[in-house]
Short mmCIF file of N, CA and C in Angstrom, two decimals:
data_model
loop_
_atom_site.label_atom_id
_atom_site.label_comp_id
_atom_site.label_asym_id
_atom_site.label_seq_id
_atom_site.Cartn_x
_atom_site.Cartn_y
_atom_site.Cartn_z
N MET Y 264 21.77 36.37 -68.38
CA MET Y 264 22.72 37.71 -68.81
C MET Y 264 22.43 38.53 -68.03
N THR Y 265 21.28 39.03 -67.81
CA THR Y 265 20.66 40.13 -66.97
C THR Y 265 21.00 40.14 -65.54
N GLU Y 266 21.25 38.92 -64.97
CA GLU Y 266 21.09 38.81 -63.54
C GLU Y 266 22.48 39.51 -63.17
N LEU Y 267 23.54 39.31 -63.89
CA LEU Y 267 24.87 40.08 -63.36
C LEU Y 267 24.68 41.66 -63.65
N ARG Y 268 23.45 42.49 -64.18
CA ARG Y 268 23.44 43.54 -64.06
C ARG Y 268 23.00 44.15 -62.56
N SER Y 269 24.06 45.49 -62.45
CA SER Y 269 23.74 45.74 -61.13
C SER Y 269 22.67 47.03 -61.01
N GLN Y 270 21.89 47.08 -60.42
CA GLN Y 270 21.11 48.16 -60.55
C GLN Y 270 21.58 49.41 -59.75
N SER Y 271 22.74 49.25 -58.90
CA SER Y 271 23.29 50.57 -58.76
C SER Y 271 24.23 51.27 -59.58
N THR Y 272 24.75 50.16 -60.32
CA THR Y 272 26.00 50.65 -61.80
C THR Y 272 25.35 51.75 -62.67
N PRO Y 273 25.70 52.78 -63.01
CA PRO Y 273 25.18 53.12 -64.05
C PRO Y 273 25.52 52.46 -65.63
N TRP Y 274 24.24 52.18 -66.45
CA TRP Y 274 24.39 51.38 -67.60
C TRP Y 274 24.79 52.29 -68.79
N SER Y 275 25.73 51.21 -69.61
CA SER Y 275 26.02 51.96 -70.68
C SER Y 275 26.39 51.08 -71.72
N PHE Y 276 26.27 51.52 -73.39
CA PHE Y 276 26.45 50.47 -74.41
C PHE Y 276 27.67 49.80 -74.12
N THR Y 277 28.89 50.48 -73.86
CA THR Y 277 29.93 49.78 -73.53
C THR Y 277 29.49 48.58 -72.70
N ARG Y 278 29.44 49.05 -71.61
CA ARG Y 278 28.68 47.65 -70.64
C ARG Y 278 27.66 46.37 -71.57
N ASP Y 279 27.09 47.15 -71.92
CA ASP Y 279 26.01 46.31 -72.36
C ASP Y 279 26.67 45.37 -73.47
N GLN Y 280 27.77 45.87 -74.17
CA GLN Y 280 28.37 44.93 -75.31
C GLN Y 280 29.00 44.23 -74.69
N ALA Y 281 29.89 44.41 -73.55
CA ALA Y 281 30.70 43.49 -73.07
C ALA Y 281 29.83 42.57 -72.08
N LEU Y 282 28.80 42.61 -71.67
CA LEU Y 282 28.18 41.56 -71.08
C LEU Y 282 27.16 40.58 -72.34
N ARG Y 283 27.35 41.25 -73.23
CA ARG Y 283 26.73 40.46 -74.50
C ARG Y 283 27.62 39.78 -75.30
N SER Y 284 29.02 40.11 -75.30
CA SER Y 284 30.05 39.23 -75.97
C SER Y 284 30.72 38.44 -74.81
N CYS Y 285 30.75 38.53 -73.59
CA CYS Y 285 31.66 37.39 -72.76
C CYS Y 285 31.01 37.66 -71.46
N PRO Y 286 30.02 37.03 -70.88
CA PRO Y 286 29.23 37.46 -69.70
C PRO Y 286 30.42 37.18 -68.69
N ARG Y 287 31.07 35.90 -68.56
CA ARG Y 287 32.46 36.08 -67.53
C ARG Y 287 33.45 37.04 -67.79
N ARG Y 288 33.75 37.53 -68.72
CA ARG Y 288 34.65 38.63 -68.98
C ARG Y 288 33.94 39.94 -68.04
N TYR Y 289 33.08 39.93 -68.69
CA TYR Y 289 31.83 41.21 -67.88
C TYR Y 289 32.38 41.27 -66.24
N TYR Y 290 31.96 39.82 -66.01
CA TYR Y 290 31.96 39.71 -64.11
C TYR Y 290 33.00 40.22 -63.99
N PHE Y 291 33.89 39.48 -64.53
CA PHE Y 291 35.54 39.68 -63.89
C PHE Y 291 36.34 41.40 -63.76
N GLN Y 292 35.30 42.01 -64.84
CA GLN Y 292 35.96 43.29 -65.29
C GLN Y 292 34.97 43.95 -64.50
N TYR Y 293 33.73 44.18 -64.12
CA TYR Y 293 32.79 45.17 -63.85
C TYR Y 293 32.38 44.97 -62.06
N HIS Y 294 32.60 43.62 -61.78
CA HIS Y 294 32.24 42.92 -60.29
C HIS Y 294 33.40 42.62 -59.86
N LEU Y 295 34.18 41.33 -60.26
CA LEU Y 295 34.94 40.99 -59.17
C LEU Y 295 36.41 41.95 -59.02
N ALA Y 296 36.64 42.40 -60.54
CA ALA Y 296 38.07 43.42 -60.18
C ALA Y 296 37.85 44.51 -59.17
N PRO Y 297 36.99 45.02 -58.71
CA PRO Y 297 36.30 46.33 -58.67
C PRO Y 297 36.20 45.56 -56.97
N ALA Y 298 36.05 44.79 -56.71
CA ALA Y 298 36.02 43.94 -55.29
C ALA Y 298 37.20 43.72 -54.89
N GLY Y 299 38.50 43.44 -55.33
CA GLY Y 299 39.66 43.32 -55.48
C GLY Y 299 40.24 44.23 -54.36
N VAL Y 300 39.93 45.39 -54.43
CA VAL Y 300 40.68 46.18 -53.15
C VAL Y 300 39.87 46.59 -51.87
N LYS Y 301 39.16 45.83 -51.85
CA LYS Y 301 38.02 45.92 -50.32
C LYS Y 301 39.13 45.31 -49.57
N ALA Y 302 38.94 45.27 -48.43
CA ALA Y 302 39.16 44.58 -47.03
C ALA Y 302 38.88 43.14 -46.97
N GLY Y 303 39.65 42.29 -46.74
CA GLY Y 303 38.96 40.92 -46.90
C GLY Y 303 38.74 40.26 -48.23
N ALA Y 304 39.11 41.04 -49.20
CA ALA Y 304 38.76 40.14 -50.59
C ALA Y 304 39.10 39.13 -50.67
N SER Y 305 38.87 38.26 -51.86
CA SER Y 305 39.22 37.09 -52.08
C SER Y 305 40.54 37.09 -53.05
N ARG Y 306 41.27 35.92 -52.78
CA ARG Y 306 42.25 35.58 -53.60
C ARG Y 306 42.16 36.40 -55.27
N LEU Y 307 40.99 35.61 -55.61
CA LEU Y 307 40.54 35.45 -56.84
C LEU Y 307 40.19 37.03 -57.22
N ALA Y 308 39.44 37.59 -56.44
CA ALA Y 308 39.08 39.21 -56.53
C ALA Y 308 40.29 39.81 -56.46
N ARG Y 309 41.12 39.75 -55.68
CA ARG Y 309 43.04 40.67 -56.17
C ARG Y 309 43.54 40.44 -56.97
N GLN Y 310 43.49 38.92 -57.63
CA GLN Y 310 44.12 38.61 -58.69
C GLN Y 310 43.51 39.59 -59.74
N ALA Y 311 41.66 39.59 -60.06
CA ALA Y 311 41.11 40.04 -61.25
C ALA Y 311 41.59 41.84 -61.25
N PHE Y 312 41.74 42.40 -59.94
CA PHE Y 312 41.93 43.88 -59.73
C PHE Y 312 43.85 43.91 -60.24
N ALA Y 313 44.53 42.90 -59.72
CA ALA Y 313 46.00 43.34 -60.03
C ALA Y 313 45.90 43.23 -61.93
N LEU Y 314 45.14 42.36 -62.56
CA LEU Y 314 45.01 42.00 -63.78
C LEU Y 314 44.29 42.88 -64.86
N SER Y 315 43.55 43.92 -64.06
CA SER Y 315 42.74 44.96 -64.65
C SER Y 315 43.53 45.95 -64.87
N ARG Y 316 44.71 46.49 -63.51
CA ARG Y 316 45.63 47.24 -63.73
C ARG Y 316 46.98 47.40 -64.39
N LEU Y 317 46.79 46.14 -65.46
CA LEU Y 317 48.15 45.87 -65.91
C LEU Y 317 48.28 46.91 -66.94
N THR Y 318 49.61 47.47 -67.06
CA THR Y 318 49.94 48.40 -68.23
C THR Y 318 51.44 48.08 -68.98
N SER Y 319 51.53 48.35 -70.18
CA SER Y 319 52.84 48.55 -70.66
C SER Y 319 53.93 49.19 -70.80
N LEU Y 320 55.03 48.85 -70.73
CA LEU Y 320 55.88 50.13 -70.63
C LEU Y 320 55.62 51.34 -71.58
N ASP Y 321 55.03 50.92 -72.78
CA ASP Y 321 55.27 52.04 -73.85
C ASP Y 321 53.76 52.69 -73.24
N GLN Y 322 52.81 51.91 -72.79
CA GLN Y 322 51.72 53.08 -72.07
C GLN Y 322 52.29 54.01 -70.93
N ALA Y 323 53.01 53.17 -70.28
CA ALA Y 323 53.77 54.06 -68.84
C ALA Y 323 54.52 55.09 -69.20
N LEU Y 324 55.35 54.96 -70.20
CA LEU Y 324 55.75 56.22 -71.07
C LEU Y 324 55.26 57.23 -71.44
N GLY Y 325 53.94 56.63 -72.14
CA GLY Y 325 52.76 57.97 -72.64
C GLY Y 325 52.25 58.61 -71.78
N VAL Y 326 51.83 57.75 -71.02
CA VAL Y 326 50.85 58.48 -69.80
C VAL Y 326 51.90 59.58 -68.95
N ALA Y 327 53.02 59.57 -68.94
CA ALA Y 327 54.12 60.35 -68.28
C ALA Y 327 54.61 60.92 -68.96
N ILE Y 328 54.88 61.03 -70.29
CA ILE Y 328 54.65 62.24 -71.24
C ILE Y 328 53.68 63.11 -71.41
N HIS Y 329 52.09 62.12 -71.38
CA HIS Y 329 51.08 63.04 -71.42
C HIS Y 329 51.03 64.13 -69.85
N HIS Y 330 51.55 63.45 -68.98
CA HIS Y 330 51.35 64.17 -67.55
C HIS Y 330 52.09 65.38 -68.06
N CYS Y 331 53.25 65.56 -68.63
CA CYS Y 331 54.47 66.46 -68.43
C CYS Y 331 53.99 67.69 -69.54
N ALA Y 332 53.17 67.09 -70.59
CA ALA Y 332 52.48 68.10 -71.79
C ALA Y 332 51.55 68.71 -71.10
N ARG Y 333 51.03 68.10 -69.73
CA ARG Y 333 49.72 69.12 -69.49
C ARG Y 333 50.18 69.81 -68.41
N MET Y 334 51.63 69.97 -67.91
CA MET Y 334 52.15 70.44 -66.94
C MET Y 334 52.65 71.90 -67.70
N ILE Y 335 53.22 71.36 -68.82
CA ILE Y 335 53.72 72.89 -70.24
C ILE Y 335 51.93 73.38 -70.36
N SER Y 336 51.16 72.85 -70.61
CA SER Y 336 49.81 73.74 -71.41
C SER Y 336 49.45 74.51 -69.87
N GLN Y 337 49.58 73.72 -68.53
CA GLN Y 337 49.39 74.58 -67.50
C GLN Y 337 49.60 75.82 -67.43
N ALA Y 338 50.94 75.67 -67.53
CA ALA Y 338 52.04 76.88 -67.03
C ALA Y 338 51.88 77.80 -68.07
N VAL Y 339 51.80 77.51 -69.01
CA VAL Y 339 51.48 78.16 -70.39
C VAL Y 339 49.90 78.87 -70.11
N LYS Y 340 49.01 78.34 -69.64
CA LYS Y 340 47.57 78.96 -69.57
C LYS Y 340 47.66 80.03 -68.73
N ARG Y 341 48.66 79.86 -67.38
CA ARG Y 341 48.66 80.91 -66.68
C ARG Y 341 49.97 81.74 -66.35
N LYS Y 342 50.23 81.49 -67.73
CA LYS Y 342 51.72 82.84 -68.12
C LYS Y 342 52.64 82.51 -66.76
N GLN Y 343 52.80 81.52 -66.66
CA GLN Y 343 53.88 80.83 -65.72
C GLN Y 343 55.65 80.66 -66.43
N ALA Y 344 56.38 80.58 -65.63
CA ALA Y 344 57.61 79.40 -66.10
C ALA Y 344 57.34 78.39 -66.52
N LEU Y 345 57.98 77.70 -67.69
CA LEU Y 345 57.56 76.38 -68.01
C LEU Y 345 58.44 75.93 -67.30
N PRO Y 346 58.05 74.49 -67.04
CA PRO Y 346 59.04 73.58 -66.47
C PRO Y 346 60.39 73.35 -66.93
N SER Y 347 61.50 73.25 -66.68
CA SER Y 347 62.95 72.84 -67.15
C SER Y 347 62.82 71.24 -67.75
N ALA Y 348 63.63 71.16 -68.91
CA ALA Y 348 63.65 70.16 -69.36
C ALA Y 348 64.33 69.02 -68.47
N ASP Y 349 64.85 69.48 -67.70
CA ASP Y 349 65.73 68.25 -66.50
C ASP Y 349 64.85 68.30 -65.52
N ALA Y 350 63.48 69.06 -65.50
CA ALA Y 350 62.42 68.56 -64.61
C ALA Y 350 61.46 67.92 -64.78
N LEU Y 351 61.63 67.75 -66.46
CA LEU Y 351 60.03 67.38 -66.89
C LEU Y 351 60.81 65.67 -66.94
N THR Y 352 62.05 65.54 -67.42
CA THR Y 352 62.91 64.21 -67.63
C THR Y 352 63.02 63.43 -66.15
N GLN Y 353 62.98 64.41 -64.81
CA GLN Y 353 63.14 63.65 -63.30
C GLN Y 353 61.60 62.75 -63.67
N ARG Y 354 60.42 63.68 -64.08
CA ARG Y 354 59.11 63.30 -63.87
C ARG Y 354 59.03 62.28 -64.42
N VAL Y 355 59.67 62.04 -66.04
CA VAL Y 355 59.42 60.84 -66.49
C VAL Y 355 60.13 59.55 -66.16
N ARG Y 356 61.12 60.01 -65.59
CA ARG Y 356 62.24 58.94 -64.83
C ARG Y 356 61.31 58.09 -63.68
N TYR Y 357 60.84 59.21 -62.81
CA TYR Y 357 60.07 58.96 -61.88
C TYR Y 357 58.88 58.25 -61.86
N ALA Y 358 58.23 58.31 -63.03
CA ALA Y 358 57.32 57.57 -62.91
C ALA Y 358 57.13 55.81 -63.51
N LEU Y 359 58.18 55.94 -64.83
CA LEU Y 359 58.79 55.07 -65.20
C LEU Y 359 59.38 53.85 -63.91
N ASN Y 360 60.36 54.90 -63.18
CA ASN Y 360 60.81 53.65 -61.74
C ASN Y 360 59.88 53.29 -60.70
N ARG Y 361 58.55 53.68 -60.86
CA ARG Y 361 57.47 53.50 -59.73
C ARG Y 361 56.62 52.38 -60.52
N ALA Y 362 56.46 52.66 -61.82
CA ALA Y 362 56.04 51.33 -62.33
C ALA Y 362 56.90 49.91 -62.58
N TYR Y 363 58.07 49.70 -62.54
CA TYR Y 363 59.01 49.19 -63.01
C TYR Y 363 59.11 48.24 -61.18
N SER Y 364 59.17 49.63 -59.80
CA SER Y 364 59.29 48.76 -58.68
C SER Y 364 57.76 48.20 -58.39
N ALA Y 365 56.70 48.86 -58.57
CA ALA Y 365 55.69 48.26 -58.58
C ALA Y 365 55.50 46.77 -59.52
N SER Y 366 55.89 46.69 -60.45
CA SER Y 366 55.77 45.82 -61.00
C SER Y 366 56.41 44.45 -60.48
N ARG Y 367 57.87 44.62 -60.42
CA ARG Y 367 58.78 43.98 -59.57
C ARG Y 367 58.31 43.45 -58.14
N ASP Y 368 57.67 44.01 -57.36
CA ASP Y 368 57.27 44.25 -56.15
C ASP Y 368 56.02 43.10 -56.11
N ALA Y 369 55.24 43.29 -56.84
CA ALA Y 369 53.91 42.96 -57.29
C ALA Y 369 54.15 41.10 -57.46
N ALA Y 370 55.33 41.06 -57.85
CA ALA Y 370 55.35 39.29 -58.34
C ALA Y 370 55.56 38.89 -56.93
N VAL Y 371 56.05 39.31 -55.63
CA VAL Y 371 56.34 38.96 -54.70
C VAL Y 371 55.02 39.02 -53.70
N ARG Y 372 54.47 39.60 -53.43
CA ARG Y 372 53.28 40.09 -52.87
C ARG Y 372 51.77 40.52 -53.70
N PRO Y 373 50.62 40.00 -53.06
CA PRO Y 373 49.57 40.59 -54.19
C PRO Y 373 49.43 41.88 -54.17
N TYR Y 374 48.83 42.34 -55.39
CA TYR Y 374 48.87 43.86 -56.15
C TYR Y 374 47.44 44.16 -55.49
N VAL Y 375 47.55 45.18 -54.46
CA VAL Y 375 46.33 45.84 -54.36
C VAL Y 375 46.09 47.10 -54.22
N SER Y 376 46.36 48.06 -55.24
CA SER Y 376 46.78 49.76 -55.29
C SER Y 376 46.03 50.22 -56.35
N ARG Y 377 45.42 50.96 -56.23
CA ARG Y 377 44.54 51.92 -57.33
C ARG Y 377 45.67 52.81 -57.69
N ASP Y 378 46.53 53.27 -57.19
CA ASP Y 378 47.45 54.43 -57.83
C ASP Y 378 48.45 53.90 -58.55
N LEU Y 379 48.93 52.58 -58.53
CA LEU Y 379 50.14 52.10 -59.33
C LEU Y 379 49.75 51.22 -60.51
N GLN Y 380 50.50 51.08 -61.33
CA GLN Y 380 49.86 50.21 -62.72
C GLN Y 380 51.11 49.30 -62.65
N PRO Y 381 51.18 47.93 -62.51
CA PRO Y 381 52.31 46.70 -62.53
C PRO Y 381 52.19 47.05 -64.34
N LEU Y 382 53.40 46.52 -64.82
CA LEU Y 382 53.71 46.15 -66.26
C LEU Y 382 53.52 45.05 -66.52
N ARG Y 383 52.80 45.06 -67.42
CA ARG Y 383 52.70 43.54 -68.32
C ARG Y 383 53.88 42.67 -68.45
N GLU Y 384 54.87 43.38 -68.87
CA GLU Y 384 56.16 42.39 -69.07
C GLU Y 384 56.77 41.89 -67.70
N PHE Y 385 56.24 41.75 -66.86
CA PHE Y 385 56.59 41.27 -65.76
C PHE Y 385 55.84 40.08 -65.72
N TYR Y 386 54.34 40.16 -65.69
CA TYR Y 386 53.40 38.85 -65.61
C TYR Y 386 53.68 38.30 -67.05
N TYR Y 387 53.60 38.58 -67.71
CA TYR Y 387 53.59 37.55 -69.39
C TYR Y 387 55.53 37.28 -69.77
N ALA Y 388 55.96 38.39 -69.22
CA ALA Y 388 57.88 38.33 -69.97
C ALA Y 388 58.80 37.78 -68.70
N GLY Y 389 58.41 37.87 -67.62
CA GLY Y 389 59.12 37.79 -66.57
C GLY Y 389 60.22 39.22 -66.34
N GLY Y 390 59.87 40.44 -66.99
CA GLY Y 390 60.59 41.26 -66.73
C GLY Y 390 60.57 42.42 -68.01
N VAL Y 391 61.02 43.45 -67.44
CA VAL Y 391 61.70 43.85 -68.74
C VAL Y 391 62.76 43.59 -69.72
N THR Y 392 62.76 43.69 -70.79
CA THR Y 392 63.97 43.13 -71.46
C THR Y 392 64.10 44.46 -72.73
N ASP Y 393 65.50 43.94 -73.26
CA ASP Y 393 66.00 44.88 -74.16
C ASP Y 393 65.02 45.32 -75.79
N GLY Y 394 64.41 43.93 -76.10
CA GLY Y 394 63.79 43.48 -77.07
C GLY Y 394 62.76 44.21 -77.31
#
């Protein structure tokens, strides 16, 4: 197991537990997936990276709402005008539309972007459903 441990990477209790519980998962998570964004990365590395970036629709919504809450908090701290409800709604819509588009497009081409997170629903359920 220790041969998977990188000398250039900081070690932590979480990494140690991941390695001890499943060396294969550790390898995919900490070594193969990060290599998936590099130019010339193997197909497997790109897939590992894409899978590591998956999020759910609920998580994407939560992150968008969190960003809006942060905007409000920063405005209060700076004693600035609060963003309007319409501006906040538009920000959440934009974030969810971006996640949806990235997910739909990822089904067509390999997904290798650090700033977008495709939705699990596209990989495991074929798309977002009403249920």
